[in-house]
């Protein structure tokens, strides 16, 4: 729902905004006119112009909450349309992804130009080289993001996106318990692009919603094919990653439930992997959504556990089945006493709360042994298997040898 824009009126001579105050909104002049005055470093006030209907004033506030750079007074009775930062962000969020990113680039550039002008005013010199360099890097980055967004739009249709699957192994039995589906992008010119690069960008632009649904559908189909070709009927699980953008999308639970049922997969076999950050961003909404997912039978795993906003009290609040210990702790376990203690505590915590614990990023036997001795439930990492395409996966599942240490 969009909130109605607020109109504000100011009488002749009234101050609309004051230089140095924290800005919270911009205004579009509907009627009347205003004078823009800046206070010079010597304390003198100087009029720098007037603005009439159709002009915007105070726009820096919606860019980055910057203090007002000038004082604005009504020179005639004025009617102004107020645009709050929140309103602006909401409109931007709902805009077409390309429009959104273009706007962001222009705003960043605009802010930098103003910062540069400000430095010049204060120092009477050109901006320092580092600032220019940093600006250039930010711009290049933003332009790169626009390219990724544009290319990704067609990448799904052009079959450039695929899924790889990484086995997750039961520590006690040594058998495969399930898989995690991970997205792969083979770009025709740029080659392989890491999900660590493109996922945050498509998350930002909203394209992730379509991508996640595609991934879930693909992962369900793969699971069915593995079952029929290896005889593991309804025993294995499939973990699929979801972002906060997915959670905020319309009819999230209905849509994913439908995808799962259409694939004839038991919802119990699907585990949603989400991060702590997602939970903390909108705890109430996340809780409602997760409760619906759980009611439908799906499992819920917290990814990268230990790296986020770990206030442990929240663990009770959400319906969580699994904690995935972040790979950074596993990597440091034998180098750093602190990391080892953390791993022990997470395992103990998980046991108390009746959650399953997965250790991610296991690369050597020493780590695996230690984790098994700590009674960690599940293992994932290159030691067992790398993420791989479905055709290799089927062979791996058929010929899986229980690993002994
Ligand atoms: P993640 O969800 O934490 O996935 C685990 C990552 O660890 C994967 O990286 C996997 O290849 C890697 N990994 C597994 N075992 C080992 C190991 O033993 N050593 C090391 N060094 N790495 C290991 P990947 O595939 O590059 O994905 C990176 C991240 O991108 C994922 O981290 C996840 O946050 C995101 N991502 C990937 N696919 C998807 C997706 O379909 N949807 C969403 N929302 N995010 C995805
Ligand atoms: Ca994950
Ligand atoms: Ca992880």
Short mmCIF file of C-alpha atoms and ligand atoms in Angstrom, two decimals:
data_model
loop_
_atom_site.label_atom_id
_atom_site.label_comp_id
_atom_site.label_asym_id
_atom_site.label_seq_id
_atom_site.Cartn_x
_atom_site.Cartn_y
_atom_site.Cartn_z
CA UNK A 1 0.00 0.00 0.00
CA UNK A 2 1.40 3.38 -0.90
CA UNK A 3 0.96 6.13 1.67
CA UNK A 4 -0.55 9.35 0.32
CA UNK A 5 1.97 12.11 -0.30
CA UNK A 6 1.75 14.88 2.24
CA UNK A 7 1.25 18.46 1.28
CA UNK A 8 2.74 21.19 3.43
CA UNK A 9 2.11 24.90 3.31
CA UNK A 10 4.45 27.73 4.32
CA UNK A 11 3.60 31.45 4.65
CA UNK A 12 5.74 34.18 3.04
CA UNK A 13 8.95 34.64 5.05
CA UNK A 14 8.73 31.26 6.83
CA UNK A 15 11.83 29.05 6.96
CA UNK A 16 11.28 25.69 5.24
CA UNK A 17 14.65 24.19 6.12
CA UNK A 18 17.78 25.41 7.83
CA UNK A 19 21.40 24.86 6.82
CA UNK A 20 23.13 22.31 9.05
CA UNK A 21 19.90 20.66 10.28
CA UNK A 22 19.53 16.96 9.66
CA UNK A 23 17.43 16.50 6.55
CA UNK A 24 14.62 13.97 6.53
CA UNK A 25 12.68 14.75 3.41
CA UNK A 26 12.79 16.51 0.07
CA UNK A 27 10.02 18.75 -1.29
CA UNK A 28 8.56 19.44 -4.69
CA UNK A 29 7.26 22.99 -5.02
CA UNK A 30 3.66 22.90 -6.20
CA UNK A 31 2.81 26.57 -5.71
CA UNK A 32 4.69 29.71 -4.68
CA UNK A 33 8.43 30.31 -4.68
CA UNK A 34 11.38 29.97 -2.33
CA UNK A 35 14.76 31.57 -1.82
CA UNK A 36 17.89 29.51 -1.26
CA UNK A 37 20.43 31.01 1.09
CA UNK A 38 23.81 29.67 2.13
CA UNK A 39 25.83 30.70 5.09
CA UNK A 40 29.43 31.37 4.06
CA UNK A 41 32.39 30.31 6.23
CA UNK A 42 32.72 33.94 7.38
CA UNK A 43 29.16 33.80 8.74
CA UNK A 44 27.62 36.05 6.06
CA UNK A 45 24.38 34.86 4.47
CA UNK A 46 24.24 34.83 0.72
CA UNK A 47 21.23 34.29 -1.52
CA UNK A 48 22.07 31.84 -4.29
CA UNK A 49 18.79 31.83 -6.17
CA UNK A 50 15.06 31.24 -6.14
CA UNK A 51 13.00 28.24 -7.15
CA UNK A 52 9.39 27.99 -8.30
CA UNK A 53 6.74 25.36 -9.11
CA UNK A 54 8.08 22.04 -10.35
CA UNK A 55 11.48 22.39 -8.64
CA UNK A 56 12.74 20.04 -6.01
CA UNK A 57 14.47 21.23 -2.85
CA UNK A 58 16.33 19.39 -0.08
CA UNK A 59 16.89 16.30 -2.22
CA UNK A 60 20.15 15.35 -0.47
CA UNK A 61 18.09 14.23 2.50
CA UNK A 62 16.60 11.35 0.54
CA UNK A 63 19.98 10.41 -0.85
CA UNK A 64 21.78 9.92 2.42
CA UNK A 65 20.24 11.85 5.31
CA UNK A 66 22.87 14.55 4.87
CA UNK A 67 22.59 17.80 6.83
CA UNK A 68 20.89 20.60 4.90
CA UNK A 69 23.46 22.41 2.79
CA UNK A 70 21.38 25.59 2.55
CA UNK A 71 18.58 27.50 4.25
CA UNK A 72 15.35 27.76 2.27
CA UNK A 73 12.69 30.41 2.93
CA UNK A 74 9.29 30.99 1.36
CA UNK A 75 9.25 34.24 -0.63
CA UNK A 76 5.55 33.73 -1.42
CA UNK A 77 2.98 31.50 0.27
CA UNK A 78 4.01 27.98 -0.78
CA UNK A 79 2.44 24.57 -1.16
CA UNK A 80 5.01 21.79 -1.12
CA UNK A 81 4.73 18.07 -1.67
CA UNK A 82 6.82 16.20 0.88
CA UNK A 83 8.84 13.12 -0.11
CA UNK A 84 10.22 11.32 2.91
CA UNK A 85 13.25 9.09 2.72
CA UNK A 86 11.07 6.10 3.54
CA UNK A 87 8.62 6.97 0.79
CA UNK A 88 11.46 7.36 -1.68
CA UNK A 89 13.04 4.03 -0.71
CA UNK A 90 9.71 2.27 -1.01
CA UNK A 91 9.09 3.70 -4.48
CA UNK A 92 12.59 2.78 -5.52
CA UNK A 93 12.20 -0.73 -4.17
CA UNK A 94 9.11 -1.26 -6.30
CA UNK A 95 10.67 0.20 -9.42
CA UNK A 96 11.95 -1.75 -12.39
CA UNK A 97 15.40 -3.18 -11.47
CA UNK A 98 17.25 -1.28 -14.18
CA UNK A 99 15.53 1.97 -13.25
CA UNK A 100 16.42 1.33 -9.61
CA UNK A 101 20.09 0.72 -10.27
CA UNK A 102 20.40 3.62 -12.68
CA UNK A 103 18.85 5.89 -10.08
CA UNK A 104 21.27 4.60 -7.47
CA UNK A 105 24.27 5.24 -9.72
CA UNK A 106 23.11 8.76 -10.51
CA UNK A 107 22.43 9.52 -6.86
CA UNK A 108 25.85 8.21 -5.82
CA UNK A 109 27.49 10.31 -8.49
CA UNK A 110 25.48 13.34 -7.46
CA UNK A 111 26.42 12.93 -3.82
CA UNK A 112 30.09 12.55 -4.77
CA UNK A 113 29.98 15.69 -6.89
CA UNK A 114 28.52 17.59 -3.97
CA UNK A 115 31.11 16.12 -1.58
CA UNK A 116 33.83 17.18 -3.99
CA UNK A 117 32.41 20.68 -4.23
CA UNK A 118 32.28 20.83 -0.45
CA UNK A 119 35.94 19.75 -0.11
CA UNK A 120 36.90 22.32 -2.72
CA UNK A 121 35.00 24.99 -0.84
CA UNK A 122 36.70 24.08 2.45
CA UNK A 123 40.23 23.55 1.17
CA UNK A 124 40.24 25.64 -1.97
CA UNK A 125 41.81 22.73 -3.76
CA UNK A 126 40.89 19.85 -6.02
CA UNK A 127 39.76 16.69 -4.30
CA UNK A 128 42.52 14.33 -3.20
CA UNK A 129 43.45 11.54 -5.57
CA UNK A 130 42.26 8.77 -3.22
CA UNK A 131 38.75 10.17 -3.21
CA UNK A 132 38.62 10.24 -6.99
CA UNK A 133 39.94 6.72 -7.12
CA UNK A 134 37.40 5.46 -4.63
CA UNK A 135 34.61 7.19 -6.54
CA UNK A 136 35.76 5.62 -9.74
CA UNK A 137 35.85 2.18 -8.13
CA UNK A 138 32.32 2.63 -6.76
CA UNK A 139 31.01 3.68 -10.14
CA UNK A 140 32.66 0.79 -11.92
CA UNK A 141 31.18 -1.50 -9.32
CA UNK A 142 27.70 -0.10 -9.76
CA UNK A 143 27.92 -0.34 -13.55
CA UNK A 144 29.14 -3.94 -13.20
CA UNK A 145 26.10 -4.70 -11.03
CA UNK A 146 23.78 -3.28 -13.69
CA UNK A 147 25.41 -5.54 -16.27
CA UNK A 148 25.03 -8.59 -14.06
CA UNK A 149 21.37 -7.76 -13.45
CA UNK A 150 20.70 -7.32 -17.16
CA UNK A 151 22.54 -10.47 -18.16
CA UNK A 152 20.94 -12.54 -15.45
CA UNK A 153 17.48 -11.63 -16.73
CA UNK A 154 18.02 -13.77 -19.80
CA UNK A 155 20.50 -16.22 -18.29
CA UNK A 156 17.75 -18.46 -16.90
CA UNK A 157 16.03 -18.69 -20.29
CA UNK A 158 19.30 -19.30 -22.07
CA UNK A 159 20.19 -22.22 -19.77
CA UNK A 160 23.32 -20.50 -18.53
CA UNK A 161 22.22 -21.15 -14.97
CA UNK A 162 22.43 -24.63 -13.55
CA UNK A 163 22.46 -26.30 -10.17
CA UNK A 164 25.22 -28.28 -8.59
CA UNK A 165 24.51 -30.55 -5.66
CA UNK A 166 26.74 -31.24 -2.69
CA UNK A 167 26.11 -34.36 -0.58
CA UNK A 168 25.49 -33.97 3.14
CA UNK A 169 26.62 -37.03 5.09
CA UNK A 170 25.43 -38.57 8.34
CA UNK A 171 28.39 -38.70 10.78
CA UNK A 172 27.18 -41.80 12.60
CA UNK A 173 26.26 -44.01 9.64
CA UNK A 174 28.56 -42.48 7.00
CA UNK A 175 25.64 -42.53 4.56
CA UNK A 176 24.34 -39.69 2.41
CA UNK A 177 21.53 -37.91 4.17
CA UNK A 178 20.75 -35.36 1.48
CA UNK A 179 22.13 -32.59 -0.71
CA UNK A 180 22.48 -28.85 -0.90
CA UNK A 181 21.55 -27.25 -4.22
CA UNK A 182 23.96 -24.49 -5.27
CA UNK A 183 23.52 -22.20 -8.25
CA UNK A 184 26.12 -21.99 -11.02
CA UNK A 185 26.35 -19.41 -13.81
CA UNK A 186 28.37 -20.01 -16.94
CA UNK A 187 28.39 -16.62 -18.65
CA UNK A 188 29.04 -16.78 -22.42
CA UNK A 189 31.73 -14.04 -22.30
CA UNK A 190 32.81 -13.79 -18.69
CA UNK A 191 32.96 -17.50 -18.00
CA UNK A 192 32.09 -18.86 -14.58
CA UNK A 193 30.64 -16.26 -12.21
CA UNK A 194 30.64 -17.20 -8.54
CA UNK A 195 27.31 -17.20 -6.70
CA UNK A 196 29.08 -15.17 -4.02
CA UNK A 197 29.24 -12.43 -6.68
CA UNK A 198 25.91 -12.66 -8.47
CA UNK A 199 23.57 -13.75 -5.67
CA UNK A 200 23.88 -10.48 -3.69
CA UNK A 201 23.32 -8.49 -6.91
CA UNK A 202 20.21 -10.38 -8.01
CA UNK A 203 18.99 -10.24 -4.44
CA UNK A 204 19.26 -6.47 -4.51
CA UNK A 205 17.42 -6.23 -7.83
CA UNK A 206 14.66 -8.67 -6.87
CA UNK A 207 15.53 -11.12 -9.67
CA UNK A 208 16.40 -13.69 -7.02
CA UNK A 209 12.70 -14.40 -6.49
CA UNK A 210 12.35 -15.96 -9.92
CA UNK A 211 15.75 -17.63 -9.64
CA UNK A 212 14.94 -19.27 -6.30
CA UNK A 213 11.66 -20.65 -7.59
CA UNK A 214 13.44 -22.01 -10.62
CA UNK A 215 16.09 -23.56 -8.36
CA UNK A 216 13.52 -25.19 -6.11
CA UNK A 217 11.70 -26.66 -9.12
CA UNK A 218 14.95 -27.98 -10.61
CA UNK A 219 16.15 -29.37 -7.28
CA UNK A 220 12.84 -31.21 -6.78
CA UNK A 221 13.07 -32.76 -10.25
CA UNK A 222 16.64 -33.86 -9.58
CA UNK A 223 15.63 -35.38 -6.26
CA UNK A 224 12.90 -37.41 -7.96
CA UNK A 225 15.32 -38.65 -10.61
CA UNK A 226 17.91 -39.63 -7.99
CA UNK A 227 15.24 -41.54 -6.10
CA UNK A 228 14.03 -43.43 -9.13
CA UNK A 229 17.53 -44.24 -10.35
CA UNK A 230 19.10 -45.22 -7.05
CA UNK A 231 16.17 -46.71 -5.15
CA UNK A 232 16.32 -44.27 -2.22
CA UNK A 233 12.62 -43.61 -2.07
CA UNK A 234 11.73 -40.53 0.00
CA UNK A 235 14.75 -40.96 2.25
CA UNK A 236 16.97 -38.15 1.07
CA UNK A 237 16.56 -34.44 1.64
CA UNK A 238 17.28 -31.47 -0.58
CA UNK A 239 18.41 -28.16 0.93
CA UNK A 240 17.65 -25.02 -1.06
CA UNK A 241 18.90 -21.52 -0.21
CA UNK A 242 16.46 -18.64 0.18
CA UNK A 243 17.08 -14.94 0.79
CA UNK A 244 15.17 -12.21 2.58
CA UNK A 245 14.00 -10.94 -0.81
CA UNK A 246 12.31 -14.31 -1.35
CA UNK A 247 10.69 -14.14 2.05
CA UNK A 248 9.34 -10.67 1.32
CA UNK A 249 7.89 -11.77 -2.03
CA UNK A 250 4.16 -12.21 -2.45
CA UNK A 251 2.64 -15.62 -1.66
CA UNK A 252 6.05 -17.05 -0.83
CA UNK A 253 4.81 -20.07 1.12
CA UNK A 254 1.97 -20.95 -1.28
CA UNK A 255 4.26 -20.69 -4.26
CA UNK A 256 7.00 -22.91 -2.90
CA UNK A 257 4.48 -25.37 -1.48
CA UNK A 258 2.90 -25.66 -4.94
CA UNK A 259 6.24 -26.22 -6.61
CA UNK A 260 7.02 -29.01 -4.14
CA UNK A 261 3.66 -30.74 -4.47
CA UNK A 262 3.66 -30.49 -8.27
CA UNK A 263 7.01 -32.29 -8.24
CA UNK A 264 5.56 -35.07 -6.10
CA UNK A 265 8.27 -34.54 -3.50
CA UNK A 266 7.35 -34.91 0.18
CA UNK A 267 7.65 -31.40 1.74
CA UNK A 268 9.59 -33.07 4.58
CA UNK A 269 12.38 -33.71 2.12
CA UNK A 270 12.85 -30.00 1.43
CA UNK A 271 14.98 -27.97 3.82
CA UNK A 272 14.98 -24.20 3.47
CA UNK A 273 18.38 -22.66 4.19
CA UNK A 274 18.21 -19.12 5.44
CA UNK A 275 20.60 -16.85 7.32
CA UNK A 276 20.42 -15.34 10.77
CA UNK A 277 20.37 -11.93 9.13
CA UNK A 278 17.09 -12.75 7.42
CA UNK A 279 15.53 -13.66 10.76
CA UNK A 280 16.69 -10.50 12.44
CA UNK A 281 15.62 -8.13 9.67
CA UNK A 282 11.91 -8.73 10.15
CA UNK A 283 11.57 -11.18 13.02
CA UNK A 284 7.77 -11.21 13.18
CA UNK A 285 7.20 -11.71 9.47
CA UNK A 286 9.96 -14.30 9.31
CA UNK A 287 8.42 -16.20 12.21
CA UNK A 288 4.96 -16.27 10.58
CA UNK A 289 6.42 -17.40 7.28
CA UNK A 290 8.54 -20.10 8.91
CA UNK A 291 5.61 -21.39 10.95
CA UNK A 292 3.61 -21.81 7.75
CA UNK A 293 6.53 -23.62 6.12
CA UNK A 294 6.87 -25.91 9.08
CA UNK A 295 3.11 -26.60 9.10
CA UNK A 296 3.45 -27.61 5.47
CA UNK A 297 6.18 -30.04 6.56
CA UNK A 298 9.34 -28.34 5.31
CA UNK A 299 12.53 -28.28 7.36
CA UNK A 300 14.28 -25.04 8.30
CA UNK A 301 18.05 -24.69 8.55
CA UNK A 302 20.05 -21.68 9.70
CA UNK A 303 22.99 -21.20 7.36
CA UNK A 304 26.38 -19.74 8.30
CA UNK A 305 25.41 -20.04 11.94
CA UNK A 306 27.64 -18.08 14.28
CA UNK A 307 28.50 -15.28 11.87
CA UNK A 308 25.36 -13.21 12.15
CA UNK A 309 23.51 -11.29 14.78
CA UNK A 310 23.85 -14.10 17.27
CA UNK A 311 21.57 -13.18 20.04
CA UNK A 312 20.90 -16.73 21.14
CA UNK A 313 17.53 -15.91 22.62
CA UNK A 314 16.04 -15.78 19.13
CA UNK A 315 16.61 -19.48 18.58
CA UNK A 316 13.58 -20.27 20.75
CA UNK A 317 11.45 -17.82 18.92
CA UNK A 318 11.69 -19.37 15.47
CA UNK A 319 10.78 -22.90 14.38
CA UNK A 320 14.27 -24.11 13.48
CA UNK A 321 15.27 -27.73 12.82
CA UNK A 322 18.92 -27.46 11.84
CA UNK A 323 21.95 -25.27 12.53
CA UNK A 324 24.74 -25.19 9.99
CA UNK A 325 28.01 -24.21 11.65
CA UNK A 326 29.77 -21.72 9.41
CA UNK A 327 32.82 -23.03 7.56
CA UNK A 328 35.09 -20.34 9.00
CA UNK A 329 34.85 -22.00 12.44
CA UNK A 330 35.57 -25.44 11.00
CA UNK A 331 38.58 -24.05 9.13
CA UNK A 332 39.99 -22.50 12.33
CA UNK A 333 39.01 -25.28 14.72
CA UNK A 334 42.50 -26.74 14.99
CA UNK A 335 44.33 -23.42 14.84
CA UNK A 336 42.33 -21.40 17.23
CA UNK A 337 41.08 -22.40 20.67
CA UNK A 338 38.24 -19.87 20.41
CA UNK A 339 36.88 -21.41 17.22
CA UNK A 340 37.00 -24.89 18.78
CA UNK A 341 35.08 -23.66 21.84
CA UNK A 342 32.50 -22.06 19.60
CA UNK A 343 31.99 -25.26 17.64
CA UNK A 344 31.57 -27.20 20.90
CA UNK A 345 29.06 -24.67 22.21
CA UNK A 346 27.01 -24.67 19.01
CA UNK A 347 26.82 -28.46 19.06
CA UNK A 348 25.77 -28.46 22.73
CA UNK A 349 23.24 -25.72 22.09
CA UNK A 350 21.77 -27.59 19.14
CA UNK A 351 21.44 -30.76 21.21
CA UNK A 352 19.65 -28.91 24.01
CA UNK A 353 17.23 -27.35 21.57
CA UNK A 354 16.74 -30.66 19.72
CA UNK A 355 18.14 -29.30 16.48
CA UNK A 356 20.34 -31.19 14.05
CA UNK A 357 23.84 -29.78 13.55
CA UNK A 358 25.61 -29.70 10.20
CA UNK A 359 29.31 -28.84 9.99
CA UNK A 360 30.08 -27.11 6.69
CA UNK A 361 33.36 -26.86 4.84
CA UNK A 362 35.03 -30.01 6.18
CA UNK A 363 38.20 -30.45 4.16
CA UNK A 364 40.34 -32.89 6.12
CA UNK A 365 40.05 -36.03 8.22
CA UNK A 366 41.28 -34.37 11.36
CA UNK A 367 38.35 -31.96 11.29
CA UNK A 368 35.93 -34.78 10.52
CA UNK A 369 37.21 -36.92 13.42
CA UNK A 370 36.99 -34.09 15.90
CA UNK A 371 33.45 -33.23 14.83
CA UNK A 372 32.30 -36.83 14.94
CA UNK A 373 33.73 -37.15 18.47
CA UNK A 374 31.80 -34.03 19.44
CA UNK A 375 28.69 -35.84 18.19
CA UNK A 376 27.96 -33.44 15.41
CA UNK A 377 25.13 -34.93 13.32
CA UNK A 378 25.89 -34.12 9.71
CA UNK A 379 28.92 -33.33 7.56
CA UNK A 380 29.34 -31.31 4.37
CA UNK A 381 32.61 -30.44 2.68
CA UNK A 382 35.16 -31.21 -0.01
CA UNK A 383 36.46 -34.15 2.07
CA UNK A 384 33.24 -36.01 1.24
CA UNK A 385 32.29 -34.52 -2.10
CA UNK A 386 32.37 -31.24 -3.99
CA UNK A 387 29.20 -29.73 -5.43
CA UNK A 388 28.56 -31.52 -8.75
CA UNK A 389 26.05 -31.72 -11.59
CA UNK A 390 23.20 -34.23 -11.43
CA UNK A 391 24.71 -36.78 -13.80
CA UNK A 392 27.80 -37.17 -11.61
CA UNK A 393 25.71 -37.10 -8.48
CA UNK A 394 23.69 -40.14 -9.50
CA UNK A 395 26.89 -42.18 -9.87
CA UNK A 396 28.17 -40.93 -6.54
CA UNK A 397 24.95 -41.89 -4.76
CA UNK A 398 24.95 -45.34 -6.38
CA UNK A 399 28.55 -46.08 -5.50
CA UNK A 400 28.78 -44.28 -2.16
CA UNK A 401 31.35 -45.84 0.13
CA UNK A 402 31.02 -45.20 3.82
CA UNK A 403 34.10 -43.32 4.93
CA UNK A 404 36.11 -44.76 7.81
CA UNK A 405 38.55 -42.79 9.93
P1 LIG B 1 26.48 -21.36 1.31
O1 LIG B 1 25.00 -21.47 1.28
O2 LIG B 1 27.11 -21.24 2.64
O3 LIG B 1 27.03 -22.62 0.52
C1 LIG B 1 28.17 -23.32 0.87
C2 LIG B 1 29.35 -22.88 0.06
O4 LIG B 1 30.53 -23.52 0.55
C3 LIG B 1 29.26 -23.26 -1.41
O5 LIG B 1 29.89 -22.22 -2.15
C4 LIG B 1 30.09 -24.55 -1.46
O6 LIG B 1 30.60 -24.83 -2.73
C5 LIG B 1 31.18 -24.19 -0.49
N1 LIG B 1 31.84 -25.36 0.11
C6 LIG B 1 31.32 -26.57 0.38
N2 LIG B 1 32.22 -27.38 0.96
C7 LIG B 1 33.37 -26.67 1.07
C8 LIG B 1 34.68 -26.96 1.57
O7 LIG B 1 34.98 -28.03 2.04
N3 LIG B 1 35.59 -25.95 1.50
C9 LIG B 1 35.29 -24.74 0.96
N4 LIG B 1 36.25 -23.80 0.92
N5 LIG B 1 34.06 -24.42 0.47
C10 LIG B 1 33.12 -25.39 0.52
P2 LIG B 1 29.27 -21.64 -3.47
O8 LIG B 1 28.57 -22.71 -4.23
O9 LIG B 1 30.33 -20.84 -4.14
O10 LIG B 1 28.14 -20.65 -2.95
C11 LIG B 1 28.46 -19.49 -2.23
C12 LIG B 1 27.23 -18.89 -1.61
O11 LIG B 1 26.35 -18.39 -2.61
C13 LIG B 1 26.39 -19.89 -0.82
O12 LIG B 1 26.96 -20.09 0.45
C14 LIG B 1 25.06 -19.17 -0.78
O13 LIG B 1 25.08 -18.16 0.21
C15 LIG B 1 25.02 -18.51 -2.14
N6 LIG B 1 24.23 -19.37 -3.03
C16 LIG B 1 24.62 -20.36 -3.86
N7 LIG B 1 23.56 -20.87 -4.54
C17 LIG B 1 22.47 -20.19 -4.09
C18 LIG B 1 21.06 -20.25 -4.38
O14 LIG B 1 20.57 -21.08 -5.20
N8 LIG B 1 20.25 -19.36 -3.75
C19 LIG B 1 20.74 -18.44 -2.84
N9 LIG B 1 19.89 -17.61 -2.23
N10 LIG B 1 22.04 -18.39 -2.53
C20 LIG B 1 22.89 -19.24 -3.15
CA1 LIG B 2 23.59 -22.74 2.23
CA1 LIG B 3 26.94 -21.80 4.70
#
